[in-house]
Amino acid sequence: QVQLVESGGGSVQSGGSLRLSCAASGYSYSFYCMGWFRQAPGKEREGVAAIESGGSTSYADSVKGRFTVSQDNAKNTLYLQMNSLKPEDTAMYYCAADQACLEWWLLQEVAFTYWGQGTQVTVSS
């Protein structure tokens, strides 16, 4: 059974940094893509960043230049380095993965089958 477990969330002041991790386990195949989504209170879940097995990445406009997605295939772990954090980045952050990843670069939920439980990020002003 595929498991995605996020960690690294917390509370930070505006302008600070956090690094999220997502450890994947319970599968014998390779994910073609993995990504990060977030959901703020009262808002719909939105795509933040994604990476495919060849290393190509995609970012939401709101985080370009501030967030960096990366993966360590040897450790089966996905990362999200978040710099220059803003209060509007406050949300629950979810890790997602899939084997087929239809149009993964569009950062749409429908492209991802497997999801973690989320880790909370709170940015204060």
CSV table of N, CA and C in Angstrom, one decimal:
chain,number,residue,atom,x,y,z
A,1,GLN,N,0.8,-1.2,0.0
A,1,GLN,CA,0.0,0.0,0.0
A,1,GLN,C,0.9,1.2,0.0
A,2,VAL,N,0.6,2.1,-0.9
A,2,VAL,CA,1.4,3.3,-1.0
A,2,VAL,C,1.2,4.3,0.1
A,3,GLN,N,2.2,4.8,0.7
A,3,GLN,CA,2.1,5.8,1.8
A,3,GLN,C,3.0,7.0,1.5
A,4,LEU,N,2.4,8.1,1.7
A,4,LEU,CA,3.2,9.4,1.5
A,4,LEU,C,3.0,10.1,2.9
A,5,VAL,N,4.2,10.4,3.5
A,5,VAL,CA,4.1,11.0,4.8
A,5,VAL,C,4.9,12.3,4.7
A,6,GLU,N,4.2,13.4,5.0
A,6,GLU,CA,4.8,14.8,5.0
A,6,GLU,C,5.4,15.1,6.3
A,7,SER,N,6.4,15.9,6.3
A,7,SER,CA,7.0,16.5,7.6
A,7,SER,C,7.6,17.8,7.3
A,8,GLY,N,8.0,18.5,8.3
A,8,GLY,CA,8.7,19.8,8.1
A,8,GLY,C,7.9,21.0,8.3
A,9,GLY,N,6.6,20.9,8.4
A,9,GLY,CA,5.7,22.1,8.6
A,9,GLY,C,6.0,22.7,10.0
A,10,GLY,N,5.4,23.9,10.1
A,10,GLY,CA,5.6,24.6,11.4
A,10,GLY,C,5.2,26.1,11.3
A,11,SER,N,5.5,26.8,12.3
A,11,SER,CA,5.2,28.3,12.3
A,11,SER,C,6.5,29.1,12.1
A,12,VAL,N,6.4,30.1,11.3
A,12,VAL,CA,7.5,30.9,10.9
A,12,VAL,C,7.0,32.3,10.7
A,13,GLN,N,7.9,33.3,10.9
A,13,GLN,CA,7.5,34.7,10.6
A,13,GLN,C,7.7,35.0,9.1
A,14,SER,N,7.0,36.0,8.7
A,14,SER,CA,7.1,36.4,7.3
A,14,SER,C,8.6,36.7,6.9
A,15,GLY,N,9.0,36.2,5.7
A,15,GLY,CA,10.3,36.3,5.3
A,15,GLY,C,11.2,35.1,5.6
A,16,GLY,N,10.7,34.2,6.5
A,16,GLY,CA,11.4,33.0,6.9
A,16,GLY,C,11.4,31.9,5.9
A,17,SER,N,12.0,30.8,6.3
A,17,SER,CA,12.1,29.6,5.4
A,17,SER,C,11.7,28.3,6.1
A,18,LEU,N,11.2,27.4,5.3
A,18,LEU,CA,10.9,26.1,5.8
A,18,LEU,C,11.2,25.1,4.7
A,19,ARG,N,11.5,23.8,5.1
A,19,ARG,CA,11.7,22.8,4.1
A,19,ARG,C,10.8,21.6,4.4
A,20,LEU,N,9.9,21.4,3.5
A,20,LEU,CA,9.0,20.2,3.7
A,20,LEU,C,9.6,19.0,3.1
A,21,SER,N,9.3,17.8,3.7
A,21,SER,CA,9.7,16.5,3.1
A,21,SER,C,8.5,15.6,3.0
A,22,CYS,N,8.6,14.7,2.0
A,22,CYS,CA,7.5,13.7,1.8
A,22,CYS,C,8.2,12.4,1.5
A,23,ALA,N,8.1,11.5,2.5
A,23,ALA,CA,8.7,10.2,2.4
A,23,ALA,C,7.7,9.2,1.8
A,24,ALA,N,8.1,8.6,0.7
A,24,ALA,CA,7.2,7.6,0.0
A,24,ALA,C,7.6,6.2,0.3
A,25,SER,N,6.6,5.3,0.5
A,25,SER,CA,6.9,3.9,0.7
A,25,SER,C,5.8,3.0,0.3
A,26,GLY,N,6.0,1.7,0.3
A,26,GLY,CA,4.9,0.8,0.0
A,26,GLY,C,4.6,0.5,-1.4
A,27,TYR,N,5.6,0.8,-2.3
A,27,TYR,CA,5.4,0.5,-3.7
A,27,TYR,C,6.6,-0.1,-4.3
A,28,SER,N,6.4,-0.8,-5.5
A,28,SER,CA,7.6,-1.4,-6.1
A,28,SER,C,7.9,-0.8,-7.5
A,29,TYR,N,7.1,0.2,-7.9
A,29,TYR,CA,7.3,0.8,-9.1
A,29,TYR,C,7.7,2.3,-8.9
A,30,SER,N,8.0,3.0,-10.0
A,30,SER,CA,8.5,4.3,-9.8
A,30,SER,C,7.3,5.3,-10.1
A,31,PHE,N,7.2,6.3,-9.4
A,31,PHE,CA,6.3,7.4,-9.7
A,31,PHE,C,6.8,8.2,-10.8
A,32,TYR,N,6.0,8.5,-11.8
A,32,TYR,CA,6.4,9.4,-12.8
A,32,TYR,C,6.5,10.8,-12.4
A,33,CYS,N,5.6,11.2,-11.5
A,33,CYS,CA,5.7,12.6,-11.0
A,33,CYS,C,5.2,12.6,-9.5
A,34,MET,N,5.7,13.7,-8.9
A,34,MET,CA,5.3,14.0,-7.5
A,34,MET,C,5.1,15.5,-7.4
A,35,GLY,N,4.2,15.8,-6.5
A,35,GLY,CA,4.0,17.3,-6.4
A,35,GLY,C,3.5,17.7,-5.0
A,36,TRP,N,3.4,19.0,-4.8
A,36,TRP,CA,2.9,19.6,-3.6
A,36,TRP,C,1.7,20.4,-3.9
A,37,PHE,N,0.7,20.3,-3.1
A,37,PHE,CA,-0.5,21.1,-3.1
A,37,PHE,C,-0.8,21.7,-1.8
A,38,ARG,N,-1.6,22.7,-1.7
A,38,ARG,CA,-1.9,23.3,-0.4
A,38,ARG,C,-3.4,23.8,-0.4
A,39,GLN,N,-3.9,23.8,0.9
A,39,GLN,CA,-5.3,24.3,1.1
A,39,GLN,C,-5.3,25.2,2.3
A,40,ALA,N,-5.7,26.4,2.0
A,40,ALA,CA,-5.9,27.4,3.1
A,40,ALA,C,-7.4,27.3,3.6
A,41,PRO,N,-7.6,27.7,4.8
A,41,PRO,CA,-9.0,27.6,5.4
A,41,PRO,C,-10.0,28.4,4.5
A,42,GLY,N,-11.1,27.7,4.1
A,42,GLY,CA,-12.1,28.4,3.3
A,42,GLY,C,-11.8,28.4,1.8
A,43,LYS,N,-10.7,27.9,1.4
A,43,LYS,CA,-10.3,27.9,0.0
A,43,LYS,C,-10.1,26.5,-0.6
A,44,GLU,N,-10.1,26.4,-1.9
A,44,GLU,CA,-9.9,25.1,-2.5
A,44,GLU,C,-8.4,24.8,-2.5
A,45,ARG,N,-8.2,23.5,-2.6
A,45,ARG,CA,-6.8,23.0,-2.7
A,45,ARG,C,-6.2,23.5,-4.1
A,46,GLU,N,-5.0,23.9,-4.0
A,46,GLU,CA,-4.3,24.4,-5.2
A,46,GLU,C,-3.0,23.8,-5.4
A,47,GLY,N,-2.5,23.6,-6.6
A,47,GLY,CA,-1.2,23.1,-6.9
A,47,GLY,C,-0.1,24.1,-6.6
A,48,VAL,N,1.0,23.7,-6.0
A,48,VAL,CA,2.1,24.5,-5.7
A,48,VAL,C,3.3,24.3,-6.6
A,49,ALA,N,3.7,23.0,-6.7
A,49,ALA,CA,4.9,22.7,-7.5
A,49,ALA,C,4.8,21.2,-7.7
A,50,ALA,N,5.5,20.8,-8.8
A,50,ALA,CA,5.6,19.4,-9.2
A,50,ALA,C,6.9,19.1,-9.9
A,51,ILE,N,7.3,17.8,-9.9
A,51,ILE,CA,8.5,17.4,-10.5
A,51,ILE,C,8.3,16.0,-11.2
A,52,GLU,N,8.8,15.8,-12.4
A,52,GLU,CA,8.6,14.5,-13.0
A,52,GLU,C,10.0,13.8,-13.0
A,53,SER,N,9.9,12.5,-13.3
A,53,SER,CA,11.1,11.7,-13.0
A,53,SER,C,12.4,12.1,-13.8
A,54,GLY,N,12.2,12.9,-14.9
A,54,GLY,CA,13.4,13.4,-15.6
A,54,GLY,C,14.0,14.6,-15.0
A,55,GLY,N,13.3,15.2,-14.0
A,55,GLY,CA,13.8,16.4,-13.4
A,55,GLY,C,13.1,17.7,-13.8
A,56,SER,N,12.2,17.6,-14.7
A,56,SER,CA,11.4,18.9,-15.1
A,56,SER,C,10.5,19.3,-14.0
A,57,THR,N,10.3,20.6,-13.8
A,57,THR,CA,9.5,21.1,-12.7
A,57,THR,C,8.5,22.0,-13.2
A,58,SER,N,7.5,22.2,-12.4
A,58,SER,CA,6.4,23.2,-12.7
A,58,SER,C,6.0,23.9,-11.4
A,59,TYR,N,5.8,25.2,-11.4
A,59,TYR,CA,5.4,26.0,-10.2
A,59,TYR,C,4.2,26.8,-10.5
A,60,ALA,N,3.5,27.0,-9.4
A,60,ALA,CA,2.4,28.0,-9.5
A,60,ALA,C,3.0,29.4,-9.5
A,61,ASP,N,2.4,30.3,-10.2
A,61,ASP,CA,2.9,31.7,-10.3
A,61,ASP,C,3.2,32.3,-9.0
A,62,SER,N,2.3,32.0,-8.0
A,62,SER,CA,2.4,32.7,-6.7
A,62,SER,C,3.7,32.3,-5.9
A,63,VAL,N,4.4,31.2,-6.3
A,63,VAL,CA,5.5,30.7,-5.6
A,63,VAL,C,6.8,30.7,-6.4
A,64,LYS,N,6.7,31.0,-7.7
A,64,LYS,CA,7.9,31.1,-8.5
A,64,LYS,C,9.0,32.0,-8.0
A,65,GLY,N,10.2,31.5,-7.9
A,65,GLY,CA,11.3,32.3,-7.4
A,65,GLY,C,11.5,32.2,-5.9
A,66,ARG,N,10.5,31.7,-5.2
A,66,ARG,CA,10.6,31.5,-3.8
A,66,ARG,C,10.6,30.1,-3.3
A,67,PHE,N,9.9,29.2,-4.0
A,67,PHE,CA,9.9,27.8,-3.7
A,67,PHE,C,10.7,26.9,-4.7
A,68,THR,N,11.3,25.9,-4.2
A,68,THR,CA,12.0,24.9,-5.0
A,68,THR,C,11.6,23.5,-4.7
A,69,VAL,N,11.2,22.8,-5.7
A,69,VAL,CA,10.8,21.4,-5.5
A,69,VAL,C,12.0,20.5,-6.0
A,70,SER,N,12.3,19.4,-5.3
A,70,SER,CA,13.3,18.5,-5.6
A,70,SER,C,13.0,17.1,-5.1
A,71,GLN,N,13.8,16.2,-5.6
A,71,GLN,CA,13.5,14.8,-5.1
A,71,GLN,C,14.8,14.1,-5.0
A,72,ASP,N,14.9,13.1,-4.0
A,72,ASP,CA,16.0,12.3,-3.8
A,72,ASP,C,15.5,10.9,-4.1
A,73,ASN,N,15.8,10.4,-5.3
A,73,ASN,CA,15.2,9.1,-5.7
A,73,ASN,C,15.8,7.9,-4.8
A,74,ALA,N,17.0,8.1,-4.4
A,74,ALA,CA,17.6,7.0,-3.5
A,74,ALA,C,16.9,6.9,-2.2
A,75,LYS,N,16.4,8.0,-1.7
A,75,LYS,CA,15.7,8.0,-0.4
A,75,LYS,C,14.2,8.0,-0.6
A,76,ASN,N,13.7,8.0,-1.8
A,76,ASN,CA,12.3,8.0,-2.1
A,76,ASN,C,11.6,9.2,-1.4
A,77,THR,N,12.2,10.3,-1.5
A,77,THR,CA,11.7,11.5,-0.7
A,77,THR,C,11.6,12.7,-1.7
A,78,LEU,N,10.5,13.4,-1.5
A,78,LEU,CA,10.3,14.7,-2.2
A,78,LEU,C,10.4,15.8,-1.2
A,79,TYR,N,11.0,16.9,-1.7
A,79,TYR,CA,11.2,18.1,-0.9
A,79,TYR,C,10.5,19.3,-1.5
A,80,LEU,N,10.3,20.3,-0.6
A,80,LEU,CA,9.8,21.6,-1.0
A,80,LEU,C,10.5,22.6,-0.2
A,81,GLN,N,11.5,23.3,-0.7
A,81,GLN,CA,12.2,24.4,0.0
A,81,GLN,C,11.4,25.7,-0.2
A,82,MET,N,11.0,26.3,0.9
A,82,MET,CA,10.2,27.5,0.8
A,82,MET,C,10.9,28.6,1.5
A,83,ASN,N,11.2,29.6,0.7
A,83,ASN,CA,11.9,30.8,1.1
A,83,ASN,C,11.0,32.0,1.0
A,84,SER,N,11.4,33.1,1.7
A,84,SER,CA,10.6,34.4,1.6
A,84,SER,C,9.2,34.1,1.8
A,85,LEU,N,8.8,33.4,2.8
A,85,LEU,CA,7.5,33.0,3.1
A,85,LEU,C,6.6,34.2,3.4
A,86,LYS,N,5.4,34.2,3.0
A,86,LYS,CA,4.4,35.3,3.2
A,86,LYS,C,3.2,34.7,4.0
A,87,PRO,N,2.5,35.6,4.7
A,87,PRO,CA,1.3,35.1,5.4
A,87,PRO,C,0.3,34.4,4.5
A,88,GLU,N,0.2,34.7,3.2
A,88,GLU,CA,-0.7,34.1,2.3
A,88,GLU,C,-0.2,32.7,1.9
A,89,ASP,N,1.0,32.3,2.3
A,89,ASP,CA,1.4,30.9,2.1
A,89,ASP,C,0.9,30.0,3.2
A,90,THR,N,0.2,30.5,4.2
A,90,THR,CA,-0.3,29.7,5.3
A,90,THR,C,-1.4,28.8,4.8
A,91,ALA,N,-1.2,27.5,5.0
A,91,ALA,CA,-2.1,26.4,4.5
A,91,ALA,C,-1.6,25.1,5.0
A,92,MET,N,-2.5,24.1,4.8
A,92,MET,CA,-2.1,22.7,4.9
A,92,MET,C,-1.4,22.3,3.6
A,93,TYR,N,-0.2,21.7,3.7
A,93,TYR,CA,0.5,21.3,2.5
A,93,TYR,C,0.5,19.8,2.3
A,94,TYR,N,0.1,19.4,1.1
A,94,TYR,CA,0.0,17.9,0.8
A,94,TYR,C,0.9,17.5,-0.2
A,95,CYS,N,1.4,16.3,0.0
A,95,CYS,CA,2.3,15.7,-1.0
A,95,CYS,C,1.4,14.7,-1.9
A,96,ALA,N,1.7,14.6,-3.2
A,96,ALA,CA,0.9,13.8,-4.1
A,96,ALA,C,1.9,13.1,-5.1
A,97,ALA,N,1.4,12.0,-5.6
A,97,ALA,CA,2.2,11.2,-6.5
A,97,ALA,C,1.4,10.4,-7.5
A,98,ASP,N,1.9,10.1,-8.6
A,98,ASP,CA,1.2,9.3,-9.6
A,98,ASP,C,2.2,8.6,-10.5
A,99,GLN,N,1.7,7.5,-11.2
A,99,GLN,CA,2.5,6.8,-12.2
A,99,GLN,C,2.3,7.4,-13.6
A,100,ALA,N,1.1,7.8,-13.9
A,100,ALA,CA,0.8,8.2,-15.3
A,100,ALA,C,1.0,9.7,-15.4
A,101,CYS,N,0.4,10.5,-14.4
A,101,CYS,CA,0.6,11.9,-14.4
A,101,CYS,C,0.2,12.7,-15.6
A,102,LEU,N,-1.1,12.5,-16.0
A,102,LEU,CA,-1.6,13.2,-17.2
A,102,LEU,C,-1.4,14.7,-17.0
A,103,GLU,N,-0.7,15.3,-17.9
A,103,GLU,CA,-0.5,16.8,-17.9
A,103,GLU,C,-0.1,17.3,-16.5
A,104,TRP,N,0.8,16.6,-15.9
A,104,TRP,CA,1.2,16.9,-14.5
A,104,TRP,C,1.6,18.4,-14.3
A,105,TRP,N,2.2,19.0,-15.4
A,105,TRP,CA,2.7,20.4,-15.3
A,105,TRP,C,1.6,21.4,-15.0
A,106,LEU,N,0.3,21.0,-15.2
A,106,LEU,CA,-0.8,21.9,-15.0
A,106,LEU,C,-1.1,22.0,-13.5
A,107,LEU,N,-0.5,21.2,-12.7
A,107,LEU,CA,-0.7,21.2,-11.2
A,107,LEU,C,-2.2,21.0,-10.8
A,108,GLN,N,-2.8,20.1,-11.5
A,108,GLN,CA,-4.2,19.8,-11.2
A,108,GLN,C,-4.3,18.5,-10.3
A,109,GLU,N,-5.2,18.5,-9.4
A,109,GLU,CA,-5.4,17.4,-8.5
A,109,GLU,C,-5.7,16.1,-9.2
A,110,VAL,N,-6.4,16.2,-10.3
A,110,VAL,CA,-6.9,15.0,-11.1
A,110,VAL,C,-5.7,14.2,-11.6
A,111,ALA,N,-4.5,14.8,-11.7
A,111,ALA,CA,-3.4,14.1,-12.3
A,111,ALA,C,-2.7,13.2,-11.2
A,112,PHE,N,-3.1,13.3,-10.0
A,112,PHE,CA,-2.4,12.6,-8.9
A,112,PHE,C,-3.3,11.7,-8.2
A,113,THR,N,-2.9,10.4,-8.0
A,113,THR,CA,-3.7,9.4,-7.4
A,113,THR,C,-3.4,9.2,-5.9
A,114,TYR,N,-2.2,9.3,-5.5
A,114,TYR,CA,-1.8,9.1,-4.1
A,114,TYR,C,-1.5,10.4,-3.4
A,115,TRP,N,-2.0,10.4,-2.1
A,115,TRP,CA,-1.9,11.7,-1.4
A,115,TRP,C,-1.5,11.4,0.1
A,116,GLY,N,-0.8,12.3,0.6
A,116,GLY,CA,-0.4,12.3,2.0
A,116,GLY,C,-1.5,12.9,2.9
A,117,GLN,N,-1.2,12.9,4.2
A,117,GLN,CA,-2.2,13.5,5.1
A,117,GLN,C,-2.0,15.0,5.4
A,118,GLY,N,-0.9,15.5,5.0
A,118,GLY,CA,-0.7,17.0,5.1
A,118,GLY,C,0.2,17.4,6.2
A,119,THR,N,0.8,18.5,6.1
A,119,THR,CA,1.6,19.2,7.2
A,119,THR,C,1.3,20.6,7.2
A,120,GLN,N,1.0,21.2,8.3
A,120,GLN,CA,0.6,22.6,8.4
A,120,GLN,C,1.7,23.6,8.4
A,121,VAL,N,1.6,24.6,7.6
A,121,VAL,CA,2.5,25.7,7.5
A,121,VAL,C,1.8,27.0,7.9
A,122,THR,N,2.3,27.7,8.9
A,122,THR,CA,1.7,28.9,9.3
A,122,THR,C,2.7,30.1,9.3
A,123,VAL,N,2.4,31.1,8.6
A,123,VAL,CA,3.3,32.2,8.4
A,123,VAL,C,2.7,33.5,9.0
A,124,SER,N,3.3,34.0,10.0
A,124,SER,CA,2.8,35.2,10.7
A,124,SER,C,3.5,36.5,10.2
A,125,SER,N,2.8,37.6,10.2
A,125,SER,CA,3.3,38.8,9.7
A,125,SER,C,4.0,39.6,10.8
